[in-house]
Amino acid sequence: MGTGHQIVRCCYRKQKQDVDGKAEDATRHSPSPEGSAEPAQYRSGLDSGAGFYATVGFGPLMLLGDITEYFHYGLAGTVSAGLEWMSPERSWQLGTRFNLIRVIKDTRTRGPSLYFSTAGVNLVLGSGSGNLNRFYAGITGGAAFIRVADSDGSMTKTVPYAEGNIAMRVPLGGRLYLQPDLALLLIFDDDLLINGFLPSLSAGLEF
């Protein structure tokens, strides 16, 4: 199969507490002065130590560069999962990140459907469990699969890819959370750098 430029250019055109009234019960249930002086601190599902995380999200891909001669946008599904090490101050994640993308043809573009899929190892550094909303920054590297398909068949090419992302984890209660995410996607074909921004909103679970 030829290079990415060849693929593109050959295929496309333009509660309340009960009170019993007893004084000792009221005293027993009221917080001590020492306890009330302690600052409140948020705790998520995982306070410290090692655990697992998983997220599933969806968002648009906004393409940049030469490929915008034929395409400008796509729709993407994103899945991440792995190990997480947590402390009150910071956190680390090591896992995998997958993207499945359907590229949308411009109105004047004619040719087969174009798809990107990526799979890579994801390393993330973030704030710890002592924070209500936690912030993260990560990098991913791995393989991308460029596929063109029509009624006559399909062609697929495998190339390197990299991704950088920033995210914020918003707790929903217990172990569930929402995670807005913004990624920069880079697919390194021989003659054509395919790149774009991928904002997404994910639902996640830590356990």
C-alpha positions as semicolon CSV with decimal commas, in nm:
position;residue;x (nm);y (nm);z (nm)
1;M;0,000;0,000;0,000
2;G;0,123;0,346;-0,077
3;T;0,183;0,636;0,150
4;G;-0,089;0,829;0,332
5;H;-0,069;1,111;0,079
6;Q;-0,121;0,857;-0,198
7;I;-0,416;0,702;-0,012
8;V;-0,584;1,040;0,028
9;R;-0,501;1,196;-0,306
10;C;-0,579;0,885;-0,514
11;C;-0,913;0,819;-0,344
12;Y;-1,064;1,162;-0,286
13;R;-1,171;1,470;-0,458
14;K;-1,280;1,767;-0,400
15;Q;-3,106;1,292;5,583
16;K;-3,190;1,412;5,921
17;Q;-3,057;1,277;6,250
18;D;-3,335;1,178;6,508
19;V;-3,303;1,351;6,851
20;D;-3,446;1,168;7,158
21;G;-3,425;1,473;7,387
22;K;-3,163;1,329;7,617
23;A;-2,883;1,567;7,694
24;E;-2,614;1,296;7,691
25;D;-2,716;1,186;7,342
26;A;-2,696;1,541;7,214
27;T;-2,351;1,569;7,364
28;R;-2,240;1,237;7,225
29;H;-2,349;1,314;6,872
30;S;-2,211;1,667;6,853
31;P;-1,860;1,709;6,706
32;S;-1,574;1,777;6,942
33;P;-1,400;2,114;6,931
34;E;-1,084;1,940;6,812
35;G;-1,266;1,768;6,530
36;S;-1,440;2,084;6,414
37;A;-1,105;2,263;6,393
38;E;-0,972;2,017;6,133
39;P;-0,996;2,132;5,773
40;A;-1,236;1,944;5,550
41;Q;-1,067;1,729;5,289
42;Y;-1,222;1,556;4,994
43;R;-1,178;1,182;4,952
44;S;-1,252;1,002;4,631
45;G;-1,319;0,633;4,580
46;L;-0,947;0,565;4,600
47;D;-0,772;0,756;4,881
48;S;-0,423;0,615;4,852
49;G;-0,235;0,318;4,719
50;A;-0,288;0,128;4,396
51;G;-0,614;0,072;4,210
52;F;-0,767;0,056;3,865
53;Y;-0,946;0,308;3,646
54;A;-1,153;0,290;3,328
55;T;-1,314;0,562;3,116
56;V;-1,531;0,568;2,805
57;G;-1,585;0,891;2,612
58;F;-1,701;1,052;2,291
59;G;-1,618;1,371;2,103
60;P;-1,535;1,540;1,771
61;L;-1,202;1,533;1,592
62;M;-1,096;1,865;1,438
63;L;-0,832;1,802;1,173
64;L;-0,541;2,030;1,086
65;G;-0,288;2,052;0,806
66;D;-0,283;1,916;0,452
67;I;-0,560;1,663;0,503
68;T;-0,808;1,950;0,534
69;E;-0,801;1,964;0,157
70;Y;-1,045;1,672;0,178
71;F;-1,158;1,643;0,544
72;H;-1,205;1,880;0,838
73;Y;-1,392;1,682;1,105
74;G;-1,451;1,337;1,249
75;L;-1,638;1,161;1,528
76;A;-1,437;0,969;1,786
77;G;-1,492;0,719;2,065
78;T;-1,220;0,695;2,330
79;V;-1,149;0,421;2,584
80;S;-0,881;0,429;2,856
81;A;-0,802;0,176;3,128
82;G;-0,511;0,085;3,352
83;L;-0,342;0,104;3,690
84;E;-0,352;0,408;3,917
85;W;-0,127;0,498;4,213
86;M;-0,287;0,758;4,441
87;S;-0,174;0,975;4,732
88;P;-0,334;1,291;4,877
89;E;-0,078;1,504;4,689
90;R;-0,042;1,338;4,347
91;S;-0,129;1,043;4,130
92;W;0,020;0,833;3,851
93;Q;-0,154;0,627;3,587
94;L;-0,014;0,366;3,351
95;G;-0,252;0,207;3,107
96;T;-0,378;0,191;2,752
97;R;-0,573;0,439;2,543
98;F;-0,775;0,360;2,232
99;N;-0,944;0,587;1,977
100;L;-1,193;0,483;1,709
101;I;-1,256;0,761;1,458
102;R;-1,488;0,799;1,159
103;V;-1,374;1,085;0,940
104;I;-1,647;1,297;0,782
105;K;-1,598;1,391;0,418
106;D;-1,634;1,750;0,310
107;T;-1,940;1,822;0,094
108;R;-1,731;1,835;-0,225
109;T;-1,515;1,533;-0,143
110;R;-1,586;1,213;-0,335
111;G;-1,438;0,873;-0,256
112;P;-1,441;0,586;-0,004
113;S;-1,498;0,622;0,370
114;L;-1,194;0,698;0,584
115;Y;-1,133;0,563;0,936
116;F;-0,857;0,603;1,194
117;S;-0,805;0,377;1,494
118;T;-0,524;0,408;1,748
119;A;-0,390;0,198;2,035
120;G;-0,110;0,300;2,268
121;V;0,051;0,296;2,610
122;N;-0,063;0,590;2,822
123;L;0,138;0,755;3,103
124;V;-0,041;1,018;3,316
125;L;0,061;1,246;3,603
126;G;-0,211;1,418;3,806
127;S;-0,316;1,581;4,130
128;G;-0,399;1,363;4,431
129;S;-0,703;1,249;4,626
130;G;-0,691;1,556;4,853
131;N;-0,835;1,763;4,566
132;L;-1,203;1,785;4,480
133;N;-1,149;1,823;4,106
134;R;-0,831;1,652;3,995
135;F;-0,622;1,760;3,696
136;Y;-0,414;1,537;3,473
137;A;-0,163;1,556;3,188
138;G;-0,065;1,252;2,984
139;I;0,123;1,121;2,684
140;T;0,048;0,819;2,468
141;G;0,246;0,638;2,202
142;G;0,162;0,339;1,986
143;A;0,017;0,239;1,650
144;A;-0,245;0,397;1,428
145;F;-0,442;0,217;1,158
146;I;-0,551;0,417;0,853
147;R;-0,836;0,247;0,666
148;V;-1,022;0,338;0,352
149;A;-1,330;0,133;0,265
150;D;-1,601;0,123;0,000
151;S;-1,826;-0,135;-0,163
152;D;-1,530;-0,291;-0,342
153;G;-1,329;-0,359;-0,028
154;S;-1,088;-0,186;0,204
155;M;-0,720;-0,105;0,250
156;T;-0,541;-0,058;0,582
157;K;-0,202;0,081;0,669
158;T;-0,028;0,075;1,011
159;V;0,186;0,372;1,113
160;P;0,322;0,522;1,440
161;Y;0,113;0,765;1,641
162;A;0,147;0,988;1,947
163;E;-0,102;1,175;2,161
164;G;-0,083;1,433;2,439
165;N;-0,380;1,518;2,655
166;I;-0,493;1,724;2,952
167;A;-0,802;1,635;3,159
168;M;-1,003;1,720;3,469
169;R;-1,178;1,457;3,683
170;V;-1,511;1,575;3,833
171;P;-1,654;1,340;4,101
172;L;-2,013;1,222;4,068
173;G;-2,018;1,033;4,399
174;G;-1,852;0,720;4,520
175;R;-1,622;0,583;4,256
176;L;-1,787;0,744;3,953
177;Y;-1,666;1,058;3,780
178;L;-1,691;1,270;3,465
179;Q;-1,375;1,366;3,280
180;P;-1,356;1,646;3,021
181;D;-1,046;1,584;2,810
182;L;-0,855;1,768;2,536
183;A;-0,606;1,574;2,326
184;L;-0,369;1,652;2,040
185;L;-0,353;1,356;1,805
186;L;-0,055;1,296;1,574
187;I;-0,049;1,016;1,314
188;F;0,287;0,984;1,140
189;D;0,235;0,861;0,786
190;D;0,528;0,857;0,547
191;D;0,446;1,173;0,355
192;L;0,149;1,317;0,540
193;L;0,130;1,420;0,906
194;I;-0,230;1,366;1,011
195;N;-0,303;1,575;1,319
196;G;-0,591;1,737;1,500
197;F;-0,753;1,829;1,828
198;L;-0,982;1,579;1,999
199;P;-1,200;1,723;2,281
200;S;-1,411;1,461;2,456
201;L;-1,630;1,398;2,759
202;S;-1,582;1,066;2,938
203;A;-1,757;0,878;3,217
204;G;-1,524;0,681;3,441
205;L;-1,489;0,445;3,732
206;E;-1,202;0,396;3,981
207;F;-1,181;0,082;4,193
